[in-house]
Short mmCIF file of C-alpha atoms and ligand atoms in Angstrom, two decimals:
data_model
loop_
_atom_site.label_atom_id
_atom_site.label_comp_id
_atom_site.label_asym_id
_atom_site.label_seq_id
_atom_site.Cartn_x
_atom_site.Cartn_y
_atom_site.Cartn_z
CA MET A 25 -29.66 -39.98 -49.80
CA ALA A 26 -32.99 -38.89 -48.49
CA ARG A 27 -35.07 -36.01 -47.30
CA ILE A 28 -36.28 -36.99 -43.85
CA GLU A 29 -39.58 -35.65 -42.54
CA VAL A 30 -40.32 -36.02 -38.87
CA ASN A 31 -44.06 -35.51 -38.74
CA HIS A 32 -45.57 -34.54 -35.36
CA ILE A 33 -43.64 -37.29 -33.61
CA ARG A 34 -44.17 -37.91 -29.90
CA HIS A 35 -42.56 -40.65 -27.92
CA SER A 36 -42.97 -42.05 -24.44
CA TYR A 37 -41.15 -44.99 -22.87
CA LEU A 38 -44.12 -45.49 -20.50
CA PRO A 39 -46.97 -47.90 -21.28
CA ASN A 40 -49.73 -45.36 -20.52
CA PRO A 41 -48.38 -41.85 -20.95
CA LYS A 42 -50.77 -39.09 -19.88
CA LYS A 43 -49.13 -35.78 -19.13
CA ASP A 44 -46.53 -33.97 -21.21
CA SER A 45 -43.75 -34.91 -18.82
CA ASP A 46 -44.40 -38.62 -19.54
CA PHE A 47 -42.99 -38.03 -23.03
CA ALA A 48 -39.27 -38.18 -23.84
CA LEU A 49 -40.18 -36.41 -27.09
CA LYS A 50 -43.06 -34.00 -26.53
CA GLU A 51 -43.58 -33.18 -30.17
CA VAL A 52 -40.99 -32.97 -32.88
CA HIS A 53 -41.92 -31.70 -36.32
CA HIS A 54 -39.04 -31.03 -38.63
CA THR A 55 -37.63 -31.78 -42.08
CA PHE A 56 -34.00 -32.76 -42.57
CA GLU A 57 -33.31 -31.74 -46.16
CA ASP A 58 -31.61 -34.14 -48.54
CA GLY A 59 -27.87 -33.61 -48.33
CA GLY A 60 -27.97 -31.40 -45.24
CA ALA A 61 -25.39 -31.56 -42.45
CA TYR A 62 -27.27 -31.18 -39.18
CA ALA A 63 -26.21 -31.23 -35.58
CA LEU A 64 -28.69 -32.15 -32.86
CA LEU A 65 -27.47 -30.22 -29.85
CA GLY A 66 -28.81 -30.31 -26.32
CA PRO A 67 -28.05 -31.33 -22.75
CA SER A 68 -28.04 -34.92 -21.57
CA GLY A 69 -31.55 -36.36 -21.30
CA CYS A 70 -33.26 -33.91 -23.69
CA GLY A 71 -34.22 -36.64 -26.18
CA LYS A 72 -31.46 -36.61 -28.82
CA THR A 73 -30.84 -40.37 -28.83
CA THR A 74 -34.58 -41.04 -28.77
CA LEU A 75 -35.06 -38.93 -31.88
CA LEU A 76 -32.08 -40.51 -33.66
CA ASN A 77 -33.28 -44.03 -32.88
CA ILE A 78 -36.73 -43.16 -34.20
CA ILE A 79 -35.15 -41.99 -37.47
CA SER A 80 -33.07 -45.16 -37.79
CA GLY A 81 -35.92 -47.47 -36.79
CA LEU A 82 -34.43 -48.87 -33.58
CA LEU A 83 -37.42 -47.30 -31.87
CA HIS A 84 -40.99 -46.89 -33.10
CA PRO A 85 -42.64 -43.62 -32.04
CA SER A 86 -45.79 -43.55 -29.89
CA HIS A 87 -47.36 -41.00 -32.23
CA GLY A 88 -46.59 -39.41 -35.56
CA GLN A 89 -45.04 -40.35 -38.84
CA LEU A 90 -41.63 -40.58 -40.43
CA LEU A 91 -41.18 -40.03 -44.16
CA PHE A 92 -38.12 -40.68 -46.36
CA ASN A 93 -38.45 -38.85 -49.68
CA GLY A 94 -42.18 -38.65 -49.09
CA ARG A 95 -42.58 -42.37 -48.37
CA ASP A 96 -43.95 -43.50 -44.99
CA VAL A 97 -41.29 -45.60 -43.26
CA THR A 98 -42.69 -45.36 -39.71
CA ARG A 99 -43.25 -49.12 -39.47
CA LEU A 100 -40.21 -50.27 -41.46
CA SER A 101 -37.22 -51.99 -39.86
CA THR A 102 -33.75 -50.46 -39.67
CA GLN A 103 -32.60 -52.71 -42.53
CA GLU A 104 -35.42 -51.59 -44.78
CA ARG A 105 -34.70 -47.94 -44.06
CA ASN A 106 -31.12 -48.30 -45.23
CA ILE A 107 -29.53 -46.03 -42.66
CA ALA A 108 -26.00 -46.07 -41.27
CA GLN A 109 -25.75 -45.31 -37.57
CA VAL A 110 -22.65 -44.75 -35.48
CA PHE A 111 -23.10 -45.07 -31.74
CA GLN A 112 -21.36 -43.51 -28.78
CA PHE A 113 -19.46 -46.71 -28.01
CA PRO A 114 -17.83 -49.12 -30.49
CA VAL A 115 -20.06 -51.67 -32.20
CA ILE A 116 -17.66 -53.99 -34.03
CA TYR A 117 -16.87 -57.65 -34.61
CA ASP A 118 -13.99 -58.37 -32.23
CA THR A 119 -12.88 -61.56 -33.92
CA MET A 120 -12.69 -60.06 -37.42
CA THR A 121 -9.79 -58.05 -38.78
CA VAL A 122 -10.12 -54.30 -39.10
CA TYR A 123 -10.40 -54.76 -42.88
CA ASP A 124 -13.18 -57.33 -42.61
CA ASN A 125 -15.11 -55.19 -40.16
CA LEU A 126 -15.32 -52.49 -42.81
CA ALA A 127 -15.92 -54.92 -45.67
CA PHE A 128 -18.77 -56.64 -43.84
CA PRO A 129 -21.58 -54.12 -44.50
CA LEU A 130 -20.60 -54.07 -48.19
CA ARG A 131 -20.28 -57.83 -48.68
CA ASN A 132 -23.59 -58.14 -46.88
CA ARG A 133 -25.11 -56.10 -49.69
CA ARG A 134 -23.31 -58.15 -52.35
CA VAL A 135 -21.08 -55.32 -53.51
CA PRO A 136 -18.47 -56.70 -56.02
CA GLU A 137 -15.19 -57.52 -54.26
CA ALA A 138 -13.16 -55.01 -56.29
CA ASP A 139 -15.44 -52.20 -55.14
CA VAL A 140 -15.34 -53.52 -51.59
CA ASP A 141 -11.56 -53.32 -51.65
CA ARG A 142 -11.51 -49.79 -53.05
CA LYS A 143 -14.07 -48.49 -50.56
CA VAL A 144 -12.47 -50.23 -47.59
CA ARG A 145 -9.02 -48.85 -48.40
CA GLU A 146 -10.40 -45.37 -48.89
CA THR A 147 -12.16 -45.55 -45.54
CA LEU A 148 -9.11 -47.00 -43.77
CA ASP A 149 -7.09 -44.00 -44.92
CA MET A 150 -9.75 -41.65 -43.69
CA ILE A 151 -9.84 -43.11 -40.19
CA ASP A 152 -6.07 -43.49 -40.19
CA LEU A 153 -6.05 -47.25 -39.65
CA ALA A 154 -4.53 -48.40 -42.95
CA SER A 155 -1.50 -49.83 -41.17
CA MET A 156 -3.75 -51.96 -38.95
CA ALA A 157 -5.93 -53.43 -41.70
CA ASN A 158 -5.01 -57.04 -40.94
CA ARG A 159 -5.09 -56.85 -37.15
CA LYS A 160 -7.88 -58.46 -35.22
CA ALA A 161 -10.20 -55.74 -33.97
CA ARG A 162 -10.08 -57.09 -30.43
CA ARG A 163 -6.40 -56.09 -30.15
CA LEU A 164 -7.09 -52.43 -30.74
CA THR A 165 -7.48 -49.59 -28.23
CA ALA A 166 -10.89 -48.12 -27.37
CA ASP A 167 -10.49 -45.12 -29.64
CA GLN A 168 -9.21 -47.25 -32.54
CA LYS A 169 -12.28 -49.46 -32.12
CA GLN A 170 -14.49 -46.41 -32.25
CA LYS A 171 -12.75 -45.36 -35.45
CA ILE A 172 -13.72 -48.73 -36.93
CA SER A 173 -17.33 -48.04 -35.91
CA LEU A 174 -17.12 -44.69 -37.61
CA GLY A 175 -15.60 -46.36 -40.69
CA ARG A 176 -18.45 -48.88 -40.82
CA GLY A 177 -20.86 -45.98 -40.89
CA LEU A 178 -19.01 -44.27 -43.71
CA VAL A 179 -18.07 -47.19 -45.92
CA ARG A 180 -21.40 -47.49 -47.74
CA SER A 181 -22.36 -44.82 -50.23
CA ASP A 182 -25.91 -46.07 -50.92
CA VAL A 183 -27.45 -45.20 -47.55
CA ASN A 184 -30.37 -42.80 -47.04
CA ALA A 185 -28.59 -41.01 -44.22
CA ILE A 186 -25.73 -41.34 -41.79
CA LEU A 187 -26.60 -40.80 -38.14
CA PHE A 188 -23.96 -40.18 -35.50
CA ASP A 189 -24.76 -40.40 -31.80
CA GLU A 190 -21.97 -38.60 -29.91
CA PRO A 191 -19.45 -40.70 -31.85
CA LEU A 192 -16.31 -38.98 -30.64
CA THR A 193 -16.87 -39.33 -26.89
CA VAL A 194 -14.06 -41.89 -26.45
CA ILE A 195 -11.68 -40.30 -28.99
CA ASP A 196 -8.78 -38.17 -27.78
CA PRO A 197 -9.12 -34.39 -28.31
CA HIS A 198 -6.68 -34.00 -31.20
CA MET A 199 -8.09 -36.95 -33.15
CA LYS A 200 -11.58 -35.60 -32.42
CA TRP A 201 -10.73 -32.47 -34.32
CA VAL A 202 -9.21 -34.43 -37.21
CA LEU A 203 -12.18 -36.78 -37.54
CA ARG A 204 -14.68 -33.96 -37.33
CA SER A 205 -12.95 -32.11 -40.15
CA GLN A 206 -12.93 -35.31 -42.21
CA LEU A 207 -16.65 -35.81 -41.67
CA LYS A 208 -17.23 -32.29 -42.82
CA GLN A 209 -15.10 -32.81 -45.96
CA LEU A 210 -16.90 -36.04 -46.67
CA HIS A 211 -20.16 -34.21 -46.46
CA ARG A 212 -18.96 -31.58 -48.93
CA ARG A 213 -17.67 -34.21 -51.31
CA PHE A 214 -20.56 -36.67 -51.33
CA GLY A 215 -23.50 -34.60 -50.07
CA TYR A 216 -24.66 -37.20 -47.57
CA THR A 217 -27.62 -36.39 -45.35
CA MET A 218 -25.94 -36.36 -41.95
CA VAL A 219 -27.36 -35.94 -38.48
CA TYR A 220 -24.77 -35.57 -35.78
CA VAL A 221 -25.83 -35.72 -32.14
CA THR A 222 -23.75 -33.95 -29.52
CA HIS A 223 -24.03 -32.09 -26.25
CA ASP A 224 -20.91 -30.09 -27.13
CA GLN A 225 -21.59 -26.72 -28.76
CA THR A 226 -18.14 -26.50 -30.37
CA GLU A 227 -18.67 -29.83 -32.07
CA ALA A 228 -22.12 -28.83 -33.25
CA LEU A 229 -21.12 -25.41 -34.52
CA THR A 230 -18.07 -26.64 -36.42
CA PHE A 231 -19.74 -29.66 -38.00
CA ALA A 232 -23.14 -28.43 -39.04
CA ASP A 233 -24.62 -25.99 -41.54
CA ARG A 234 -27.73 -26.03 -39.42
CA VAL A 235 -27.92 -26.73 -35.73
CA VAL A 236 -31.09 -28.16 -34.21
CA VAL A 237 -31.19 -27.23 -30.53
CA MET A 238 -33.22 -29.52 -28.28
CA TYR A 239 -34.37 -28.92 -24.74
CA ASP A 240 -36.62 -31.08 -22.61
CA GLY A 241 -38.07 -33.22 -25.42
CA GLU A 242 -38.58 -30.40 -27.89
CA ILE A 243 -36.77 -28.56 -30.66
CA VAL A 244 -36.39 -24.98 -29.42
CA GLN A 245 -34.50 -23.53 -32.39
CA ILE A 246 -33.07 -24.51 -35.75
CA GLY A 247 -30.53 -22.16 -37.20
CA THR A 248 -27.08 -21.41 -38.48
CA PRO A 249 -24.43 -20.90 -35.82
CA ALA A 250 -24.71 -17.12 -36.40
CA GLU A 251 -28.49 -17.12 -35.92
CA LEU A 252 -28.19 -19.08 -32.69
CA PHE A 253 -25.66 -16.58 -31.46
CA GLU A 254 -27.39 -13.35 -32.51
CA ARG A 255 -31.05 -14.25 -32.10
CA PRO A 256 -31.64 -17.04 -29.62
CA ARG A 257 -35.35 -17.90 -29.89
CA HIS A 258 -35.48 -19.20 -26.34
CA THR A 259 -33.51 -18.16 -23.27
CA PHE A 260 -32.22 -21.73 -23.05
CA VAL A 261 -30.48 -21.36 -26.44
CA GLY A 262 -28.90 -18.11 -25.28
CA TYR A 263 -27.69 -19.71 -22.12
CA PHE A 264 -26.57 -23.06 -23.61
CA ILE A 265 -24.69 -21.61 -26.60
CA GLY A 266 -21.87 -19.16 -25.99
CA SER A 267 -19.11 -19.08 -23.45
CA PRO A 268 -20.20 -17.76 -21.10
CA GLY A 269 -23.84 -17.88 -22.15
CA MET A 270 -26.23 -14.98 -22.57
CA ASN A 271 -27.07 -12.80 -19.57
CA VAL A 272 -30.80 -13.02 -18.81
CA LEU A 273 -32.21 -10.24 -16.63
CA PRO A 274 -35.78 -9.67 -15.41
CA VAL A 275 -37.07 -6.29 -16.61
CA ALA A 276 -40.22 -4.20 -16.84
CA LEU A 277 -41.04 -2.67 -20.21
CA GLU A 278 -41.92 0.97 -20.87
CA GLY A 279 -42.21 1.33 -24.61
CA ARG A 280 -38.70 1.45 -26.02
CA THR A 281 -37.14 1.20 -22.59
CA ALA A 282 -36.51 -1.71 -20.24
CA MET A 283 -36.39 -0.95 -16.52
CA LEU A 284 -34.15 -3.00 -14.27
CA GLY A 285 -34.37 -1.62 -10.74
CA ALA A 286 -33.42 2.04 -11.06
CA GLN A 287 -31.73 1.54 -14.44
CA ARG A 288 -33.25 2.49 -17.78
CA ILE A 289 -32.02 0.42 -20.72
CA GLU A 290 -32.55 1.68 -24.25
CA LEU A 291 -33.93 -1.01 -26.60
CA PRO A 292 -33.45 -1.34 -30.37
CA GLY A 293 -37.26 -1.21 -30.85
CA VAL A 294 -40.59 -1.58 -29.08
CA PRO A 295 -41.03 -5.23 -27.99
CA LYS A 296 -44.33 -6.82 -29.00
CA ALA A 297 -44.72 -8.43 -25.61
CA GLU A 298 -47.96 -9.11 -23.77
CA ALA A 299 -48.04 -8.30 -20.08
CA GLY A 300 -46.28 -10.90 -17.90
CA ALA A 301 -42.78 -11.92 -16.95
CA VAL A 302 -40.35 -10.29 -19.34
CA GLU A 303 -36.60 -10.78 -19.55
CA LEU A 304 -33.82 -8.99 -21.35
CA GLY A 305 -31.13 -11.16 -22.93
CA ILE A 306 -27.71 -9.82 -23.80
CA ARG A 307 -24.57 -11.77 -24.56
CA PRO A 308 -21.40 -10.87 -22.64
CA GLU A 309 -19.89 -9.77 -25.97
CA TYR A 310 -22.40 -6.89 -26.10
CA VAL A 311 -21.96 -5.73 -22.50
CA LYS A 312 -19.46 -2.87 -22.81
CA LEU A 313 -17.43 -2.35 -19.67
CA GLY A 314 -15.80 1.05 -19.20
CA ARG A 315 -16.11 4.42 -17.49
CA GLU A 316 -19.54 5.23 -18.91
CA GLY A 317 -23.01 3.87 -18.34
CA MET A 318 -24.58 2.07 -15.41
CA ALA A 319 -22.63 1.31 -12.25
CA VAL A 320 -21.59 -2.28 -11.52
CA SER A 321 -19.40 -3.92 -8.92
CA VAL A 322 -16.90 -6.38 -10.31
CA SER A 323 -16.55 -9.63 -8.40
CA LYS A 324 -14.14 -11.62 -10.58
CA VAL A 325 -11.99 -11.37 -13.70
CA GLU A 326 -11.14 -14.60 -15.55
CA ASP A 327 -8.36 -14.55 -18.12
CA VAL A 328 -9.38 -17.12 -20.73
CA GLY A 329 -6.63 -16.48 -23.27
CA ARG A 330 -7.90 -14.40 -26.15
CA HIS A 331 -10.09 -12.25 -23.87
CA LYS A 332 -11.16 -11.78 -20.28
CA VAL A 333 -14.51 -12.61 -18.74
CA VAL A 334 -15.61 -10.08 -16.13
CA ARG A 335 -18.21 -11.19 -13.58
CA ALA A 336 -20.07 -8.33 -11.97
CA ASN A 337 -23.05 -7.48 -9.86
CA PHE A 338 -25.55 -5.25 -11.63
CA GLU A 339 -28.63 -4.09 -9.71
CA GLY A 340 -28.43 -7.19 -7.52
CA LYS A 341 -28.02 -9.57 -10.50
CA GLU A 342 -24.92 -11.43 -11.69
CA ILE A 343 -23.82 -10.48 -15.19
CA ALA A 344 -20.85 -11.36 -17.37
CA ALA A 345 -19.01 -9.04 -19.74
CA ILE A 346 -16.19 -9.75 -22.18
CA ILE A 347 -13.23 -7.40 -22.52
CA GLY A 348 -10.01 -7.60 -24.55
CA GLU A 349 -7.04 -9.47 -23.11
CA ASP A 350 -5.12 -6.20 -22.70
CA ASP A 351 -8.06 -4.20 -21.31
CA GLU A 352 -8.17 -3.30 -17.63
CA VAL A 353 -11.19 -2.98 -15.38
CA PRO A 354 -11.59 0.74 -14.48
CA ALA A 355 -11.57 1.85 -10.83
CA GLU A 356 -15.26 2.75 -10.98
CA PRO A 357 -16.57 0.30 -13.53
CA ARG A 358 -19.72 0.94 -15.53
CA VAL A 359 -21.52 -0.92 -18.29
CA ARG A 360 -23.40 -0.02 -21.44
CA PHE A 361 -25.62 -2.51 -23.26
CA ASP A 362 -25.12 -2.38 -27.03
CA PRO A 363 -28.73 -2.22 -28.33
CA ALA A 364 -27.76 -4.39 -31.34
CA GLY A 365 -27.18 -7.28 -28.94
CA ILE A 366 -30.40 -6.98 -26.95
CA ASN A 367 -33.23 -9.51 -27.24
CA ILE A 368 -36.45 -9.47 -25.22
CA TYR A 369 -38.12 -12.66 -23.95
CA ALA A 370 -41.65 -13.25 -22.66
CA GLY A 371 -42.26 -16.62 -21.00
CA SER A 372 -38.71 -17.55 -22.11
CA TRP A 373 -39.53 -17.10 -25.85
CA ARG A 374 -38.11 -14.23 -27.90
CA VAL A 375 -40.53 -11.51 -28.94
CA GLU A 376 -40.26 -9.42 -32.08
CA MET A 377 -39.50 -5.71 -31.86
CA GLY A 378 -41.47 -3.07 -33.72
CA ALA A 379 -40.24 0.34 -34.83
P1 ADP B 4 -30.17 -37.72 -24.75
O1 ADP B 4 -29.70 -38.63 -25.83
O2 ADP B 4 -30.45 -36.33 -25.22
O3 ADP B 4 -29.28 -37.72 -23.55
P2 ADP B 4 -32.33 -39.65 -24.43
O4 ADP B 4 -33.07 -39.65 -25.72
O5 ADP B 4 -31.39 -40.78 -24.19
O6 ADP B 4 -31.61 -38.25 -24.22
O7 ADP B 4 -33.38 -39.64 -23.22
C1 ADP B 4 -34.50 -38.80 -23.17
C2 ADP B 4 -35.35 -39.15 -21.96
O8 ADP B 4 -35.88 -40.46 -22.10
C3 ADP B 4 -34.58 -39.16 -20.66
O9 ADP B 4 -35.41 -38.66 -19.66
C4 ADP B 4 -34.26 -40.62 -20.44
O10 ADP B 4 -34.14 -40.91 -19.07
C5 ADP B 4 -35.47 -41.31 -21.05
N1 ADP B 4 -35.11 -42.63 -21.62
C6 ADP B 4 -34.17 -42.86 -22.58
N2 ADP B 4 -34.12 -44.16 -22.92
C7 ADP B 4 -35.05 -44.78 -22.14
C8 ADP B 4 -35.49 -46.14 -22.02
N3 ADP B 4 -34.97 -47.11 -22.76
N4 ADP B 4 -36.46 -46.38 -21.12
C9 ADP B 4 -37.01 -45.41 -20.37
N5 ADP B 4 -36.65 -44.11 -20.44
C10 ADP B 4 -35.68 -43.80 -21.31
MG1 MG B 5 -27.93 -39.76 -25.97
#
């Protein structure tokens, strides 16, 4: 397995890129540590597949360098990089049996037949296709075919990394959960370097030790699920992660206080923000709805099972609060903002707070 360094990589699909917006990857500079389980999370079109294909060698970057264990592989082919990649849709040999599909990448590398058999059977068990080993792949359903694709990615143990590009899109929800847990176990057992692309926050947060959040061709934050929740570096992270996402409200700063209309909101410290557009971010979990605090008018209450999401108007802005499933909305509802959950943003980026 390898440590993968993405060194100031930029990529454009255009022949003569000029402005920033001509680049699918504006600039990505990041190290995937050897043996790490990473998720690349971001909305459709933000550059996840582009970055993954640059790592695997399907795509050569316009600028920058890619290193595996310190060695420059930027110009090497996919074969030479020794990477396993699983795509969103099945890539299999229809005319081969399920068994042979899995054996193929191993036989290709002249692995002794006894080892091939052991690895293939192990993998078949993992993807729950042992009973179909001798069927022709073409006769399988779409999600079984995708499981073969997944198996082909997992069958080799000598690869530098395993890359997954939204591999569970066509898999049914229950099997999704099973496969994701198996990938995670596999990671624990063998310490593969894994990069898992998804636009689904639940998938990212359950699979990865570290989540790399992308937005508009850039990495906006790399962190543990807890860090992304507590301290979103960019308002996009706050909004994209969480359900519902973070409330973002325009404010004016006065030392340790944020002013929103007539309301004064106590902050946990003095933000080190320059003058300019400033926003206060607070997750619905930290908006305390009750009989005390600032007046709001409630527009909607959604019961989502374990808790309720309250939508309210606060000083002309929409905000969301979370209350317990047995809690009621008071007749004259008010909110308090728990200072522990407040972050301040200038130009969409989080600013530090001083004492
Ligand atoms: P994601 O995987 O996050 O959905 P992609 O990496 O596929 O995003 O795409 C990033 C940007 O690059 C998008 O704006 C997309 O339209 C563009 N793009 C992707 N592939 C190509 C291509 N082959 N040719 C031209 N533009 C592309
Ligand atoms: Mg993609």
